[in-house]
Short mmCIF file of C-alpha atoms and ligand atoms in Angstrom, two decimals:
data_model
loop_
_atom_site.label_atom_id
_atom_site.label_comp_id
_atom_site.label_asym_id
_atom_site.label_seq_id
_atom_site.Cartn_x
_atom_site.Cartn_y
_atom_site.Cartn_z
CA MET A 1 116.93 -222.73 107.64
CA ARG A 2 115.37 -219.30 106.88
CA ALA A 3 116.52 -216.85 104.24
CA GLY A 4 119.81 -215.03 105.64
CA ALA A 5 120.85 -218.02 107.68
CA ASP A 6 123.68 -219.36 105.52
CA SER A 7 123.05 -222.96 104.57
CA ALA A 8 124.64 -225.74 102.56
CA ILE A 9 122.68 -224.38 99.63
CA THR A 10 123.51 -220.66 99.98
CA ARG A 11 126.32 -218.34 100.09
CA ASN A 12 126.33 -215.37 101.86
CA GLY A 13 122.66 -215.67 101.94
CA LYS A 14 121.99 -215.76 98.37
CA SER A 15 121.53 -218.81 96.00
CA ILE A 16 122.16 -219.84 92.50
CA ILE A 17 120.35 -223.41 92.14
CA LEU A 18 120.85 -225.01 88.98
CA ALA A 19 117.89 -227.06 88.12
CA TYR A 20 118.29 -230.18 85.97
CA ASP A 21 115.00 -231.76 86.21
CA HIS A 22 113.63 -230.80 82.74
CA GLY A 23 114.27 -234.41 81.26
CA LEU A 24 111.16 -235.30 83.51
CA GLU A 25 109.31 -232.20 83.44
CA HIS A 26 109.55 -231.16 79.71
CA GLY A 27 111.38 -234.19 78.17
CA PRO A 28 114.46 -234.55 76.16
CA THR A 29 113.23 -231.63 73.91
CA ASP A 30 114.90 -229.06 76.29
CA PHE A 31 118.11 -230.77 75.46
CA ASP A 32 117.90 -230.41 71.66
CA PRO A 33 119.64 -226.80 71.41
CA VAL A 34 122.86 -228.07 72.98
CA PRO A 35 122.44 -231.84 72.42
CA GLU A 36 125.33 -233.07 74.83
CA THR A 37 123.15 -231.58 77.70
CA ALA A 38 121.14 -234.79 77.54
CA ASP A 39 124.32 -236.39 79.27
CA PRO A 40 123.74 -235.75 83.18
CA GLU A 41 127.49 -235.83 83.55
CA VAL A 42 127.89 -232.51 81.45
CA LEU A 43 125.35 -230.87 83.91
CA TRP A 44 126.92 -232.10 87.10
CA ASP A 45 130.51 -230.87 86.02
CA LEU A 46 128.75 -227.51 85.36
CA ALA A 47 127.17 -227.63 89.02
CA THR A 48 130.78 -227.56 90.25
CA HIS A 49 131.12 -223.85 88.82
CA SER A 50 131.36 -221.80 91.88
CA ALA A 51 128.44 -219.82 91.34
CA VAL A 52 126.45 -222.79 91.87
CA THR A 53 124.89 -223.07 95.23
CA ALA A 54 122.78 -226.32 94.57
CA PHE A 55 122.06 -228.78 91.95
CA ALA A 56 118.34 -229.65 92.10
CA VAL A 57 117.82 -233.31 90.38
CA GLN A 58 115.23 -235.98 90.49
CA LYS A 59 116.11 -239.24 92.14
CA GLY A 60 117.31 -241.33 89.14
CA VAL A 61 120.07 -238.59 88.08
CA ALA A 62 121.15 -238.15 91.77
CA GLU A 63 121.58 -241.73 92.39
CA ALA A 64 123.52 -242.40 89.31
CA TYR A 65 125.86 -239.44 89.69
CA TYR A 66 125.95 -237.95 93.29
CA PRO A 67 128.23 -240.36 94.95
CA SER A 68 130.83 -239.29 92.39
CA TYR A 69 130.33 -235.49 93.05
CA GLU A 70 129.41 -235.23 96.65
CA ASP A 71 132.64 -233.12 97.53
CA ASP A 72 131.96 -230.58 94.84
CA VAL A 73 128.20 -230.06 94.48
CA SER A 74 125.28 -229.43 97.06
CA LEU A 75 122.46 -231.57 96.29
CA LEU A 76 118.74 -230.36 96.41
CA ALA A 77 116.59 -233.39 95.88
CA LYS A 78 113.61 -232.54 93.89
CA LEU A 79 110.97 -234.82 95.27
CA ASN A 80 108.16 -234.54 93.08
CA GLY A 81 107.42 -234.22 89.55
CA THR A 82 105.28 -235.15 86.53
CA SER A 83 106.05 -235.48 82.77
CA ASN A 84 104.87 -233.03 80.06
CA LEU A 85 102.61 -236.36 78.75
CA TRP A 86 100.39 -236.00 81.92
CA MET A 87 97.37 -234.17 80.25
CA GLY A 88 95.15 -233.65 83.61
CA GLU A 89 95.03 -231.06 86.03
CA PRO A 90 98.12 -229.74 87.06
CA ASP A 91 99.71 -232.46 89.65
CA SER A 92 102.94 -233.78 90.65
CA ALA A 93 104.02 -237.41 91.65
CA VAL A 94 106.01 -237.50 94.77
CA ASN A 95 108.85 -239.80 93.29
CA TRP A 96 111.65 -239.62 96.15
CA THR A 97 111.01 -239.70 100.18
CA VAL A 98 112.98 -237.35 102.21
CA GLU A 99 114.50 -240.23 104.23
CA ASN A 100 115.94 -241.69 100.93
CA ALA A 101 117.19 -238.24 99.66
CA ALA A 102 118.84 -237.87 103.00
CA ASP A 103 120.59 -241.27 103.00
CA LEU A 104 122.05 -240.42 99.62
CA GLY A 105 123.26 -237.21 101.15
CA ALA A 106 120.93 -234.49 99.89
CA ASP A 107 121.34 -230.71 101.35
CA ALA A 108 117.93 -229.66 100.79
CA ILE A 109 114.93 -230.74 99.12
CA GLY A 110 112.80 -229.19 96.49
CA PHE A 111 108.84 -229.69 96.04
CA THR A 112 106.35 -228.40 93.51
CA LEU A 113 102.96 -226.97 94.73
CA TYR A 114 100.47 -226.10 92.33
CA GLY A 115 98.23 -223.59 94.34
CA GLY A 116 94.96 -223.19 92.51
CA SER A 117 94.80 -226.93 90.83
CA ASN A 118 92.23 -229.14 91.57
CA HIS A 119 94.64 -231.10 93.47
CA GLU A 120 96.09 -228.57 95.79
CA VAL A 121 94.57 -229.87 98.94
CA GLU A 122 96.58 -233.16 98.22
CA MET A 123 99.68 -231.54 97.45
CA GLN A 124 99.25 -229.52 100.41
CA GLU A 125 99.14 -232.40 102.45
CA GLU A 126 102.04 -234.13 100.66
CA PHE A 127 104.14 -230.94 101.32
CA ARG A 128 103.05 -231.01 105.15
CA ASP A 129 104.97 -234.80 105.38
CA VAL A 130 107.66 -233.80 103.31
CA GLN A 131 108.06 -230.62 105.38
CA GLU A 132 108.07 -232.33 108.56
CA ALA A 133 110.33 -235.00 107.40
CA ALA A 134 112.90 -232.48 106.18
CA ARG A 135 113.13 -230.61 109.55
CA ASP A 136 113.73 -233.96 111.32
CA GLU A 137 116.49 -234.58 108.95
CA ASP A 138 117.69 -230.84 108.90
CA LEU A 139 117.31 -230.33 105.48
CA GLY A 140 116.61 -226.97 103.81
CA VAL A 141 113.07 -226.79 102.13
CA VAL A 142 112.52 -225.17 98.52
CA MET A 143 109.12 -224.90 97.32
CA TRP A 144 108.36 -224.57 93.41
CA SER A 145 105.46 -222.37 93.68
CA TYR A 146 103.44 -222.23 90.63
CA PRO A 147 99.97 -221.31 90.90
CA ARG A 148 98.48 -223.07 88.00
CA GLY A 149 95.35 -225.04 87.18
CA GLN A 150 91.56 -224.53 86.46
CA GLY A 151 90.70 -220.75 85.73
CA LEU A 152 94.30 -219.61 86.41
CA LYS A 153 95.59 -219.15 83.01
CA ASN A 154 98.06 -216.24 83.51
CA ASP A 155 100.53 -217.40 86.28
CA LYS A 156 102.47 -214.62 86.56
CA LYS A 157 100.13 -211.89 87.39
CA PRO A 158 101.83 -209.73 90.16
CA GLY A 159 98.93 -210.74 93.00
CA THR A 160 99.16 -214.16 91.81
CA ILE A 161 102.97 -214.30 92.33
CA ALA A 162 103.03 -212.50 95.80
CA TYR A 163 100.26 -215.25 96.73
CA ALA A 164 102.56 -218.03 95.65
CA ALA A 165 105.66 -216.35 97.72
CA ARG A 166 103.30 -216.22 100.83
CA LEU A 167 102.15 -220.10 100.30
CA ALA A 168 105.56 -221.09 100.64
CA LEU A 169 106.11 -218.98 103.95
CA GLU A 170 102.71 -220.22 105.36
CA LEU A 171 103.28 -223.85 104.26
CA GLY A 172 106.73 -223.79 105.96
CA ALA A 173 109.27 -223.35 102.95
CA ASP A 174 112.40 -221.58 103.65
CA ILE A 175 112.90 -220.80 100.11
CA ALA A 176 109.88 -219.69 97.68
CA LYS A 177 110.66 -220.39 93.76
CA VAL A 178 108.50 -218.11 91.66
CA LYS A 179 108.21 -216.78 88.40
CA TYR A 180 109.06 -213.24 87.75
CA PRO A 181 106.29 -211.31 87.94
CA GLY A 182 107.20 -208.62 85.20
CA SER A 183 108.76 -205.69 87.23
CA GLU A 184 110.76 -204.76 89.87
CA GLU A 185 108.00 -203.33 91.94
CA SER A 186 105.74 -206.60 91.52
CA MET A 187 108.87 -208.75 92.61
CA ARG A 188 109.36 -206.53 95.63
CA ARG A 189 105.57 -207.24 96.57
CA ALA A 190 106.16 -211.09 96.52
CA VAL A 191 109.54 -210.43 98.62
CA ARG A 192 107.31 -208.77 101.23
CA ALA A 193 104.73 -211.27 101.11
CA ALA A 194 107.32 -214.30 101.75
CA GLY A 195 108.50 -212.58 104.96
CA PRO A 196 111.29 -214.58 106.48
CA ALA A 197 111.42 -216.94 103.78
CA GLY A 198 113.63 -216.06 100.70
CA VAL A 199 112.61 -215.71 97.19
CA VAL A 200 114.51 -217.18 94.17
CA MET A 201 113.44 -216.27 90.70
CA SER A 202 112.72 -218.87 88.30
CA GLY A 203 114.94 -218.81 85.28
CA GLY A 204 112.31 -219.62 82.54
CA SER A 205 112.77 -220.17 78.86
CA LYS A 206 116.10 -219.01 77.33
CA THR A 207 116.21 -215.06 76.47
CA SER A 208 119.26 -212.83 75.45
CA ASP A 209 122.13 -212.36 77.86
CA ARG A 210 121.21 -209.03 78.36
CA ASP A 211 117.42 -209.56 79.02
CA PHE A 212 118.16 -212.42 81.29
CA LEU A 213 120.67 -210.36 83.31
CA GLU A 214 118.75 -207.30 83.63
CA THR A 215 115.80 -209.38 84.90
CA VAL A 216 118.09 -210.86 87.57
CA GLU A 217 119.42 -207.51 88.54
CA SER A 218 115.78 -206.24 88.81
CA ALA A 219 114.99 -209.39 90.82
CA MET A 220 117.96 -208.75 93.04
CA ASP A 221 117.18 -205.07 93.30
CA ALA A 222 113.55 -205.82 94.52
CA GLY A 223 115.07 -208.28 97.54
CA ALA A 224 115.37 -211.51 95.86
CA GLN A 225 117.73 -214.17 97.43
CA GLY A 226 118.84 -215.40 93.93
CA LEU A 227 117.79 -217.54 91.40
CA ALA A 228 116.75 -221.15 90.44
CA VAL A 229 117.68 -221.55 86.77
CA GLY A 230 117.85 -224.34 84.20
CA ARG A 231 117.43 -223.29 80.46
CA ASN A 232 119.06 -219.89 80.51
CA VAL A 233 122.02 -221.59 81.54
CA PHE A 234 122.29 -225.05 79.68
CA GLN A 235 120.66 -224.15 76.63
CA ARG A 236 123.89 -221.42 76.13
CA GLU A 237 126.65 -222.67 73.96
CA ASP A 238 128.88 -221.01 76.56
CA PRO A 239 126.92 -221.78 80.03
CA GLU A 240 129.91 -221.14 81.93
CA GLY A 241 130.09 -217.40 80.72
CA ILE A 242 126.57 -217.10 81.97
CA LEU A 243 127.40 -218.50 85.10
CA ASP A 244 130.34 -216.10 85.72
CA ALA A 245 128.00 -213.06 84.94
CA LEU A 246 125.40 -214.41 87.12
CA GLU A 247 128.13 -214.62 89.92
CA GLN A 248 128.94 -210.95 89.70
CA VAL A 249 125.25 -209.67 89.56
CA ILE A 250 124.16 -212.17 92.43
CA PHE A 251 127.19 -212.31 94.93
CA GLU A 252 128.92 -209.18 93.81
CA GLU A 253 126.07 -206.88 93.21
CA ALA A 254 127.26 -206.12 89.85
CA THR A 255 124.71 -204.54 87.38
CA ALA A 256 123.92 -206.42 84.31
CA ASP A 257 126.00 -203.74 82.12
CA GLU A 258 129.25 -204.28 84.34
CA ALA A 259 128.76 -208.13 84.13
CA LEU A 260 128.27 -208.00 80.19
CA GLU A 261 131.44 -205.99 80.02
CA THR A 262 133.62 -208.35 81.86
P1 FBP B 1 113.84 -223.14 84.13
O1 FBP B 1 115.07 -222.00 84.31
O2 FBP B 1 114.51 -223.72 82.80
O3 FBP B 1 112.65 -222.49 83.78
O4 FBP B 1 113.99 -224.38 85.04
C1 FBP B 1 113.39 -224.05 86.37
C2 FBP B 1 112.20 -225.14 86.63
O5 FBP B 1 111.34 -224.86 87.55
C3 FBP B 1 112.87 -226.40 86.51
O6 FBP B 1 112.70 -226.84 87.91
C4 FBP B 1 111.47 -227.15 85.78
O7 FBP B 1 111.84 -228.25 85.23
C5 FBP B 1 110.88 -226.17 85.26
O8 FBP B 1 111.33 -224.71 85.45
C6 FBP B 1 109.36 -226.33 84.97
O9 FBP B 1 108.69 -225.14 84.33
P2 FBP B 1 107.48 -225.05 83.85
O10 FBP B 1 106.49 -225.86 84.71
O11 FBP B 1 106.96 -223.60 83.99
O12 FBP B 1 107.23 -225.79 82.48
#
């Protein structure tokens, strides 16, 4: 699967990946703004929204709920992850095997790579095993490509984000999930660096409707394939409303203004 080729986690070559691995990565504090979002079922229901092309979760949340949602939700199995309690150099434990995720019915796998970390070499080797197993199982491969660690403080510099996008291509991912580098021009550079791999923008911490939709519009204008988003959807009182607007901007090429008007 490469960008443009439609798959179980894209629609017309575009993606909105709803991410819900925050209970592991950040802890339940991310659910405080809308306390009912601590209940995974609330998010599984949200993932049935027509805008969502894949739902990214860790193994436990998938095992407990996916059998009830398999007809309505495409599962993106997030294979590695680390808690916010870990204080060491950026690293991510591989908590789920490709084979087990495939047995459960996953459509694609997700894997975090911290380029620049002291653990980059091991993480690349883990990714090699995962990527090859995913090819054997015919699963799409999404890399959460987050340069981080040692001297890398600002992980959103344009050159760093372009490098992150390129790492995903070089190592065999279909889609690179990268942070927004601050401008359309910088995002275009990342998209160019990714070549045939698609690039999805990472949602980030919650911002206003206008700021968020304008950033998404700019990423799409730069050639991004879509968005992978958690907090900017589930920390809103009206998550369906923002998914409606995102559907317009990403799949119907509406501007942020147009999406805000409806
Ligand atoms: P958000 O849209 O909420 O930023 O979620 C995307 C995501 O990649 C999640 O999958 C993950 O839990 C989180 O961001 C990790 O963010 P960070 O490592 O930057 O704190």
